[in-house]
Tab-separated table of C-alpha atoms in Angstrom:
chain	number	residue	atom	x	y	z
A	1	UNK	CA	61.269	16.644	-10.751
A	2	UNK	CA	63.335	14.479	-8.421
A	3	UNK	CA	61.821	11.063	-7.713
A	4	UNK	CA	61.786	9.889	-4.107
A	5	UNK	CA	62.711	6.274	-3.434
A	6	UNK	CA	60.721	4.459	-0.792
A	7	UNK	CA	63.080	3.153	1.864
A	8	UNK	CA	62.252	0.029	3.774
A	9	UNK	CA	63.533	1.123	7.168
A	10	UNK	CA	64.637	4.222	9.024
A	11	UNK	CA	66.869	3.642	12.046
A	12	UNK	CA	68.063	5.915	14.819
A	13	UNK	CA	69.585	5.685	18.253
A	14	UNK	CA	71.214	7.591	21.047
A	15	UNK	CA	74.729	6.996	22.384
A	16	UNK	CA	73.583	3.987	24.461
A	17	UNK	CA	72.142	2.329	21.361
A	18	UNK	CA	74.996	3.128	18.994
A	19	UNK	CA	76.956	-0.140	19.355
A	20	UNK	CA	73.842	-2.272	18.850
A	21	UNK	CA	72.795	-0.184	15.835
A	22	UNK	CA	76.220	-0.747	14.303
A	23	UNK	CA	75.812	-4.518	14.813
A	24	UNK	CA	72.344	-4.772	13.297
A	25	UNK	CA	72.811	-2.462	10.287
A	26	UNK	CA	74.911	-4.960	8.275
A	27	UNK	CA	72.554	-7.763	9.300
A	28	UNK	CA	69.503	-5.877	7.990
A	29	UNK	CA	71.285	-4.990	4.758
A	30	UNK	CA	72.339	-8.640	4.313
A	31	UNK	CA	68.666	-9.561	4.634
A	32	UNK	CA	67.906	-7.216	1.732
A	33	UNK	CA	66.480	-4.243	3.608
A	34	UNK	CA	67.265	-0.741	2.434
A	35	UNK	CA	68.061	1.085	5.672
A	36	UNK	CA	68.375	4.830	6.146
A	37	UNK	CA	70.646	5.505	9.123
A	38	UNK	CA	69.614	8.737	10.833
A	39	UNK	CA	72.223	8.623	13.581
A	40	UNK	CA	73.721	9.044	16.043
A	41	UNK	CA	77.103	8.117	14.653
A	42	UNK	CA	79.197	7.632	17.807
A	43	UNK	CA	79.006	6.876	21.514
A	44	UNK	CA	79.288	10.576	22.389
A	45	UNK	CA	76.416	11.641	24.643
A	46	UNK	CA	73.400	12.984	22.713
A	47	UNK	CA	69.734	13.769	23.312
A	48	UNK	CA	67.616	10.894	21.973
A	49	UNK	CA	64.723	13.077	20.678
A	50	UNK	CA	67.128	14.576	18.115
A	51	UNK	CA	67.272	11.137	16.452
A	52	UNK	CA	63.767	9.886	17.239
A	53	UNK	CA	61.904	12.652	15.447
A	54	UNK	CA	63.649	12.185	12.069
A	55	UNK	CA	62.909	8.435	12.184
A	56	UNK	CA	59.269	9.034	13.144
A	57	UNK	CA	58.988	11.650	10.373
A	58	UNK	CA	60.218	9.117	7.798
A	59	UNK	CA	57.594	6.575	8.887
A	60	UNK	CA	54.840	9.151	9.323
A	61	UNK	CA	55.405	10.539	5.810
A	62	UNK	CA	55.498	7.078	4.230
A	63	UNK	CA	59.119	7.392	3.117
A	64	UNK	CA	59.928	4.410	5.352
A	65	UNK	CA	57.756	1.380	5.866
A	66	UNK	CA	59.017	0.881	9.405
A	67	UNK	CA	61.291	2.502	11.951
A	68	UNK	CA	63.766	1.107	14.442
A	69	UNK	CA	64.823	3.095	17.494
A	70	UNK	CA	67.415	2.066	20.055
A	71	UNK	CA	68.382	3.521	23.418
A	72	UNK	CA	69.525	2.113	26.743
A	73	UNK	CA	66.082	1.261	28.135
A	74	UNK	CA	63.992	1.770	25.001
A	75	UNK	CA	61.607	3.917	27.023
A	76	UNK	CA	62.764	7.384	25.989
A	77	UNK	CA	62.746	6.666	22.268
A	78	UNK	CA	59.349	4.982	22.536
A	79	UNK	CA	57.755	7.886	24.408
A	80	UNK	CA	59.136	10.464	21.961
A	81	UNK	CA	58.121	8.497	18.856
A	82	UNK	CA	54.577	8.034	20.093
A	83	UNK	CA	54.104	11.814	20.174
A	84	UNK	CA	53.836	11.689	16.363
A	85	UNK	CA	50.395	11.247	14.837
A	86	UNK	CA	50.119	7.880	13.143
A	87	UNK	CA	53.091	6.370	14.929
A	88	UNK	CA	52.609	3.241	16.970
A	89	UNK	CA	55.996	2.615	18.551
A	90	UNK	CA	56.382	-0.561	20.595
A	91	UNK	CA	59.006	-1.246	23.250
A	92	UNK	CA	59.926	-4.916	22.938
A	93	UNK	CA	62.519	-7.193	24.525
A	94	UNK	CA	61.563	-10.599	23.084
A	95	UNK	CA	60.767	-11.799	19.554
A	96	UNK	CA	57.289	-12.816	20.750
A	97	UNK	CA	56.501	-9.287	21.912
A	98	UNK	CA	57.821	-7.866	18.643
A	99	UNK	CA	55.525	-10.183	16.651
A	100	UNK	CA	52.530	-9.355	18.854
A	101	UNK	CA	53.172	-5.636	18.476
A	102	UNK	CA	52.672	-6.106	14.724
A	103	UNK	CA	49.843	-8.671	14.895
A	104	UNK	CA	47.672	-6.896	17.441
A	105	UNK	CA	48.800	-3.260	17.449
A	106	UNK	CA	49.981	-2.646	13.878
A	107	UNK	CA	53.166	-1.146	15.363
A	108	UNK	CA	55.273	0.698	12.815
A	109	UNK	CA	58.337	1.461	14.948
A	110	UNK	CA	60.246	-1.105	16.997
A	111	UNK	CA	61.978	0.289	20.099
A	112	UNK	CA	64.873	-1.772	21.414
A	113	UNK	CA	66.424	-1.567	24.917
A	114	UNK	CA	70.118	-2.031	24.128
A	115	UNK	CA	71.238	-2.418	27.739
A	116	UNK	CA	68.888	-5.326	28.379
A	117	UNK	CA	69.118	-7.603	25.332
A	118	UNK	CA	71.832	-9.248	23.282
A	119	UNK	CA	72.451	-8.514	19.622
A	120	UNK	CA	71.242	-12.049	18.833
A	121	UNK	CA	67.878	-11.355	20.501
A	122	UNK	CA	67.706	-7.947	18.778
A	123	UNK	CA	68.145	-9.646	15.392
A	124	UNK	CA	65.422	-12.198	16.211
A	125	UNK	CA	63.133	-9.366	17.299
A	126	UNK	CA	63.797	-7.451	14.092
A	127	UNK	CA	62.904	-10.427	11.924
A	128	UNK	CA	59.780	-11.130	13.978
A	129	UNK	CA	58.722	-7.486	13.710
A	130	UNK	CA	59.521	-7.081	10.011
A	131	UNK	CA	57.969	-10.354	8.829
A	132	UNK	CA	54.776	-10.377	10.899
A	133	UNK	CA	51.582	-8.952	9.438
A	134	UNK	CA	48.846	-7.044	11.203
A	135	UNK	CA	45.853	-9.328	11.824
A	136	UNK	CA	43.233	-6.599	11.462
A	137	UNK	CA	39.705	-7.633	12.463
A	138	UNK	CA	38.961	-6.930	16.107
A	139	UNK	CA	42.454	-5.467	16.444
A	140	UNK	CA	41.730	-2.877	13.759
A	141	UNK	CA	38.798	-1.583	15.807
A	142	UNK	CA	41.136	-1.114	18.773
A	143	UNK	CA	43.919	0.483	16.730
A	144	UNK	CA	41.367	2.930	15.304
A	145	UNK	CA	40.677	4.116	18.863
A	146	UNK	CA	44.314	4.981	19.623
A	147	UNK	CA	44.346	8.418	17.978
A	148	UNK	CA	42.521	11.015	20.063
A	149	UNK	CA	39.702	12.594	18.009
A	150	UNK	CA	39.868	16.321	17.319
A	151	UNK	CA	37.684	18.387	19.671
């Protein structure tokens, strides 16, 4: 039986997020994260859901602890990721928002708007997101209400 290795992070992007993804991958690996790159692998035009769903699947299944998604505005990848049960994708553009998305919302995917932030800010956001813990307590009650109950 083949043993599955837990990966720390799954990352994906569309063509607009490709250059930023290529900048942050070595940074994350330098920091000791095991990152599974699920594409895209060039600046050729692609449909972002084709890369969002594999990342969300990795997080949803527990194969990845967190996901990172990048597109031009961050909106498309965030909307698509949040269609998955158990995914709490957060669109962030500052390190403070990235930390709050973890503290208060237990976000498990960080969505980055590549056309609106620098790579330096993206790296700060990543570290804020990846090193901040969920506070639980009153926030847990709210997070529990996110998933729509079965009818």
